[in-house]
Coordinates of C-alpha atoms and ligand atoms in Angstrom, one line a residue:
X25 CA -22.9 41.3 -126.3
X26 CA -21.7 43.6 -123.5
X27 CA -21.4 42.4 -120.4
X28 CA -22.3 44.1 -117.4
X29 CA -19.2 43.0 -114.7
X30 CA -15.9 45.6 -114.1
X31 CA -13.5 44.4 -116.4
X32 CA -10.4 44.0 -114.0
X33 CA -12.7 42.1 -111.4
X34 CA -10.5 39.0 -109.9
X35 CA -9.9 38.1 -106.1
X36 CA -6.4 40.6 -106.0
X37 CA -8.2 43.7 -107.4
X38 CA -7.8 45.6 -104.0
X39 CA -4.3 44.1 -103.8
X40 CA -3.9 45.4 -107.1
X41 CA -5.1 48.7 -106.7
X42 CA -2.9 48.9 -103.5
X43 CA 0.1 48.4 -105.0
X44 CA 0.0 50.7 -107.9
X45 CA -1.5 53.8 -106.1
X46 CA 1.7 56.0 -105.7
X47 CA 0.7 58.4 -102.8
X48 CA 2.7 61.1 -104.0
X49 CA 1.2 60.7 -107.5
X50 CA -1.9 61.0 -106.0
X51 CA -1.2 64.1 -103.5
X52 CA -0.4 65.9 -106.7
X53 CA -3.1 65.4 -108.6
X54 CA -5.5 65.6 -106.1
X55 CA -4.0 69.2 -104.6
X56 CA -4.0 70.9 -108.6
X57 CA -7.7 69.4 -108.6
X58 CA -7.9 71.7 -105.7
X59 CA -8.4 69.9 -102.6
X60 CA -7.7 72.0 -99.1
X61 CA -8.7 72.1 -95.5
X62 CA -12.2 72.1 -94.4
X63 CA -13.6 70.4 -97.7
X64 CA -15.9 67.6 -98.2
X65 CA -14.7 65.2 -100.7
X66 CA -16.4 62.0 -102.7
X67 CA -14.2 59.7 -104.0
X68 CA -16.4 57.6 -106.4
X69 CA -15.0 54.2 -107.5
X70 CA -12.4 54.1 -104.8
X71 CA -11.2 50.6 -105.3
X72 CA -9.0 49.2 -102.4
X73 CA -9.6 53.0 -100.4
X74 CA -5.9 54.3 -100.8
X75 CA -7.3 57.7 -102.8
X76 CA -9.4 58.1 -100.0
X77 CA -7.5 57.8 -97.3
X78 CA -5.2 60.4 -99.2
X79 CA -7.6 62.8 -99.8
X80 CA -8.9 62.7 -96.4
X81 CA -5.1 63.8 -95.3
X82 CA -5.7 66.3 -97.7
X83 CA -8.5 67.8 -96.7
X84 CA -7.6 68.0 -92.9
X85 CA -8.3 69.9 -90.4
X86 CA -11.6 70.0 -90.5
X87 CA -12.9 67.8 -93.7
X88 CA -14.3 64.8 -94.2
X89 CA -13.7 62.1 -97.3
X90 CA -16.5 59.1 -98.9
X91 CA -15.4 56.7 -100.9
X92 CA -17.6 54.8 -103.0
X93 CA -17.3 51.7 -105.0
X94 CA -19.9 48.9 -105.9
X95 CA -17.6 45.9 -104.9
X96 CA -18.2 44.7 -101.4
X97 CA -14.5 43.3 -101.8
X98 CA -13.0 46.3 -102.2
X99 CA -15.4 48.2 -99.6
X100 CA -14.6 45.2 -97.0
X101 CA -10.3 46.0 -97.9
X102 CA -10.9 49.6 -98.1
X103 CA -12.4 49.6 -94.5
X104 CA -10.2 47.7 -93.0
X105 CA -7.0 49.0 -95.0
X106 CA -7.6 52.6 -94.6
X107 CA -10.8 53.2 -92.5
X108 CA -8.8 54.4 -89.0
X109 CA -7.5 56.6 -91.1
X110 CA -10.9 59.0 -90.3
X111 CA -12.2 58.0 -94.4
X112 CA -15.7 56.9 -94.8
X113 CA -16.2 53.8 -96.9
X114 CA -19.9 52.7 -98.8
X115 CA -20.8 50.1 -101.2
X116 CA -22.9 52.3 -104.0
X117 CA -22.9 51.7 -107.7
X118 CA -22.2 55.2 -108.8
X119 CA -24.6 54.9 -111.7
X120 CA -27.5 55.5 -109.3
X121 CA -29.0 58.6 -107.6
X122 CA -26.2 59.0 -105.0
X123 CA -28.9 61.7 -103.7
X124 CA -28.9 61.0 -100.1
X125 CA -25.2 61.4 -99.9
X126 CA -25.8 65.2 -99.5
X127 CA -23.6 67.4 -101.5
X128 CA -19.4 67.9 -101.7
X129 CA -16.8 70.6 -102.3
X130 CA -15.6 67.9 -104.3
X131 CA -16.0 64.9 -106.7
X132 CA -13.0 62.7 -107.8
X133 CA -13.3 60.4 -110.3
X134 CA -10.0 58.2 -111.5
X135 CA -9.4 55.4 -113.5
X136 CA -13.5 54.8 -113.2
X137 CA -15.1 56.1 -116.9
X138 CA -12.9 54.1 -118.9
X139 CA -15.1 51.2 -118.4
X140 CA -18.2 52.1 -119.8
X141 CA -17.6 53.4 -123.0
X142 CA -21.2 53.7 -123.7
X143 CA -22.5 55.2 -120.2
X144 CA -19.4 57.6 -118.8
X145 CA -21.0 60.7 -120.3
X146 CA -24.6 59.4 -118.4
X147 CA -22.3 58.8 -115.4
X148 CA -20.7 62.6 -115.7
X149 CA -24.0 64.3 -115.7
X150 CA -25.2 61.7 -112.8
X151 CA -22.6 63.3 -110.8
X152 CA -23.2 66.9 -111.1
X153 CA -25.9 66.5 -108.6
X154 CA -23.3 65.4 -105.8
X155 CA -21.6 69.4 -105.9
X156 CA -22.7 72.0 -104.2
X157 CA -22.7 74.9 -106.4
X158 CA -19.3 76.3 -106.9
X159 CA -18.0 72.8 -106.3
X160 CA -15.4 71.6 -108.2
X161 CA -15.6 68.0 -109.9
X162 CA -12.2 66.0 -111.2
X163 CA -11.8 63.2 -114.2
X164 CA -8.9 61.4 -114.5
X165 CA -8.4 58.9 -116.9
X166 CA -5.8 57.5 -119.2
X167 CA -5.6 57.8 -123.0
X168 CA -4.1 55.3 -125.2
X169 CA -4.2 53.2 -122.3
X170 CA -1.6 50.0 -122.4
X171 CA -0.7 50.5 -126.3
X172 CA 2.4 52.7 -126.9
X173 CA 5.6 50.8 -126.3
X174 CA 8.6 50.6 -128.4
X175 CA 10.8 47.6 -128.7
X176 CA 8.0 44.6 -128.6
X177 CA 7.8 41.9 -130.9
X178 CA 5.4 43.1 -133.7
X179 CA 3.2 39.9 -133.1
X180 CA 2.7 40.8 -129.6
X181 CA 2.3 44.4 -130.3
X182 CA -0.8 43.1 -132.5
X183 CA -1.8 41.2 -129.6
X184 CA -2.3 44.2 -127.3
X185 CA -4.1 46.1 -130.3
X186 CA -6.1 42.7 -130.7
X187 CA -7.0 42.4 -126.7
X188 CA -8.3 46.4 -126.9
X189 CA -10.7 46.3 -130.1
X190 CA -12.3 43.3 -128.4
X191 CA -12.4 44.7 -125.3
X192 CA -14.1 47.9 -126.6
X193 CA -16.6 46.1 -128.6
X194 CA -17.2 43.1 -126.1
X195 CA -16.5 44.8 -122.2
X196 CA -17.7 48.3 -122.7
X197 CA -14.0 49.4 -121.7
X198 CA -12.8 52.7 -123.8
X199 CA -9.2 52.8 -123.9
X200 CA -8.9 56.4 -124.9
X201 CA -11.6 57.8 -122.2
X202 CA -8.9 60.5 -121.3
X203 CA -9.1 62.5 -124.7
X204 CA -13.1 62.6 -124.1
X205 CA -13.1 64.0 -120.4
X206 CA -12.6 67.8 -121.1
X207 CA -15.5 67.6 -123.4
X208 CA -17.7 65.9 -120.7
X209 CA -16.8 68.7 -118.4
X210 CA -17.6 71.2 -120.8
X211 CA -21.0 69.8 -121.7
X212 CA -22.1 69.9 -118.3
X213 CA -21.4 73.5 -118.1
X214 CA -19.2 73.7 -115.8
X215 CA -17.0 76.9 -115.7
X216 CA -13.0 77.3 -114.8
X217 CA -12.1 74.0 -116.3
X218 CA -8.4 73.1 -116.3
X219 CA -6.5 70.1 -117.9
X220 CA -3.6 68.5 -117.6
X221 CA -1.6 66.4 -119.2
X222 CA 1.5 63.8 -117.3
X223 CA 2.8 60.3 -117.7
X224 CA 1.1 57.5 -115.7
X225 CA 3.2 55.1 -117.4
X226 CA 6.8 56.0 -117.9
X227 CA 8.6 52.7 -118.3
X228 CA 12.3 52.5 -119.3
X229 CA 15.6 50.0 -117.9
X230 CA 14.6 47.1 -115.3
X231 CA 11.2 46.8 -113.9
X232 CA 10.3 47.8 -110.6
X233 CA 8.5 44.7 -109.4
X234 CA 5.0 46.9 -108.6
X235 CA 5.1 48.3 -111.6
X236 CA 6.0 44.3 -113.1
X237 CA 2.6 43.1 -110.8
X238 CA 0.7 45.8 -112.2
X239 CA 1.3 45.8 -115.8
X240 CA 1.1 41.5 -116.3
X241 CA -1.7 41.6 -113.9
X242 CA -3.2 44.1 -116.4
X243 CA -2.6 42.1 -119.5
X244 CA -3.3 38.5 -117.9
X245 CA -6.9 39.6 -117.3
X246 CA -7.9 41.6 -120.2
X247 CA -6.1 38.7 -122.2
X248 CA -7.9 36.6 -120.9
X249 CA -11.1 37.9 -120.9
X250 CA -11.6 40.2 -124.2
X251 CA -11.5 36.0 -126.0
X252 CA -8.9 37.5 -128.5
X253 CA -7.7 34.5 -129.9
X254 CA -4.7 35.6 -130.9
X255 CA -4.1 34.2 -134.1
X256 CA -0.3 35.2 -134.0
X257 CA 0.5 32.6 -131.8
X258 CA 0.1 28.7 -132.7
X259 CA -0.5 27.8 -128.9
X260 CA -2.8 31.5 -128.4
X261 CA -3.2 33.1 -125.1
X262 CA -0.6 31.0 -123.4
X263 CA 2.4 32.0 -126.0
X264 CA 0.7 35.7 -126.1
X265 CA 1.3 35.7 -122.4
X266 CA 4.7 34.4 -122.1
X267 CA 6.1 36.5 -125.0
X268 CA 4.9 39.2 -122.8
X269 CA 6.3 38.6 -119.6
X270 CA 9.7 37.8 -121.3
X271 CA 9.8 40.8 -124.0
X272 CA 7.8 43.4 -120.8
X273 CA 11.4 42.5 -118.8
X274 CA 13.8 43.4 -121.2
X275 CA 15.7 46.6 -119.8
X276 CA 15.4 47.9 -123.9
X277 CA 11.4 48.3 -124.0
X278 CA 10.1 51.5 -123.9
X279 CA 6.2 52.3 -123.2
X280 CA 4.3 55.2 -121.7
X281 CA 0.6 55.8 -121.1
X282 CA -0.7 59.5 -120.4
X283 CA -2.7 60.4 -117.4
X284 CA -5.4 63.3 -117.9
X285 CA -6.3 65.3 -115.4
X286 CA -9.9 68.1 -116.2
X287 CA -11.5 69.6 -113.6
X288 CA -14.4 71.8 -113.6
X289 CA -16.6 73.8 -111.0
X290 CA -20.2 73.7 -110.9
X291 CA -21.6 77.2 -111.9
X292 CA -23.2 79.1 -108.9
Ligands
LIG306 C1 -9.3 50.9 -111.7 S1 -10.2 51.0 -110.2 C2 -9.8 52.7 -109.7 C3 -9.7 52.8 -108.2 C4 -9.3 54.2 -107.7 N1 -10.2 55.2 -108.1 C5 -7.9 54.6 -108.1 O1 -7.7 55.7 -108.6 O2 -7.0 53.8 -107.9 C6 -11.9 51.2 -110.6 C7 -12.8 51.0 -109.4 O3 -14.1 51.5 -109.8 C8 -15.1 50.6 -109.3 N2 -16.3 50.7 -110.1 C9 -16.5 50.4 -111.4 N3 -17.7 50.7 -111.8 C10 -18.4 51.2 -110.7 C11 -19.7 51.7 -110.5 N4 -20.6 51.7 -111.4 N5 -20.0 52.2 -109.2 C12 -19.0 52.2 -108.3 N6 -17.8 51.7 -108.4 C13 -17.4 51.2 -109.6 C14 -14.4 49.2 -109.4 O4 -15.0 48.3 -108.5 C15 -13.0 49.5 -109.1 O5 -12.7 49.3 -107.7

């Protein structure tokens, strides 16, 4: 069975999301997707609102930024968070019409498709109605997401593999949504599409303690909920979990996680 709930959902999710949103990560990727001055933006799945209130830096003078999400939590922390900021924050679930939104320069979607493995191409073609013609629309997603790391116990590397298969069979969560998006783009039929490919994960030597919070957030929940039972472990989940946080420490372990980056503009 698949259940229909966002797979990270927990009473820190905004917190989370907070924490790990490097601004300068974001101002990157959001000025190659090609935000400037003047533009109206939609920021769908915004989570805790920090995105948003980036993009709507971005995009001043003279533009406006939405950011949607279907969590009242998050809406709630967004607005208070970031909404002086000039950002715009609505609860919508973005697999509805969104057609009384009116229509944007631009459409940013990140970290959002990998949870529904079986609906993110319904979700892409959903959205082209949100851009105006000539209107450029941006996926971002990760690929191989949480499972390349070097220097793990080979138990607990089978644990990670373990916690993904169930979580794509059980939660509807794809962890290699990145490698999918250009061909979403292109099957909408969008025109000057663009992809690019960086680290989102890039971890080496001590932990920086968001990047600690993050990452055993990440793994506590999905652990938790894909019911693994991780047979590697006579005492389960709880020996899974404390190898983790003890092996995820040592200064040795090596582990990245790409970040892809496709846009695409709506043909005129
Ligand atoms: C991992 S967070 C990403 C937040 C933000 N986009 C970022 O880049 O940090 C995913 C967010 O998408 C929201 N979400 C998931 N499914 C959604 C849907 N169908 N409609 C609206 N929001 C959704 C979740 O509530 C969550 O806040």
């Amino acid at each position: 069975m698949v259940e229909d709930i966002y797979l990270m959902e927990s009473d820190e999710e905004a917190i989370r999301l907070d924490v790990k949103t490097d601004p300068e990560v974001v101002c990157r990727q959001a000025m190659w997707a090609g935000a400037a001055s003047g533009m109206r933006v939609a920021d769908l799945g915004c989570g805790s609102g920090k995105t948003t209130k980036i993009l709507h830096e971005l995009v001043q003078p003279g533009g406006s930024v939405v950011g949607l999400d279907f969590s009242e939590a998050r809406v709630d922390f967004a607005k208070k968070t970031h909404g002086k900021t000039g950002a715009h924050f609505h609860v919508r679930d973005i697999r509805d019409s969104m057609a009384d939104l009116g229509q944007f320069d631009l459409v940013w979607v990140r970290f959002v498709l990998e949870y529904y493995r079986t609906e993110s191409q319904d979700i892409v073609r959903n959205i082209v109605s949100l851009l105006k013609p000539g209107g450029i629309l941006c996926l971002i997603d990760l690929d191989y997401n949480c499972l390349s790391h070097y220097g793990l116990p080979t138990r607990l590397e089978r644990g990670m593999h373990g916690i993904m298969a169930r979580l794509e069979q059980h939660a509807n969560f794809y962890p290699y949504v990145g490698r999918k998006l250009y061909a979403f783009v292109y099957d909408i039929g969008f025109t000057h599409i663009d992809v690019q490919i960086t680290p989102h994960h890039l971890i080496y030597g001590d932990l920086e303690n968001s990047v600690e919070f993050n990452f055993t957030k990440k793994v506590e929940i999905a652990g938790k909920k894909s019911g693994y039972p991780f047979p590697e472990y006579p005492n389960g989940y709880t020996g899974f979990f404390e190898e983790f946080k003890a092996s995820f420490k040592s200064p040795r372990r090596f582990t990245y996680t790409p970040v892809i980056c496709c846009k695409g503009r709506k043909p005129k």
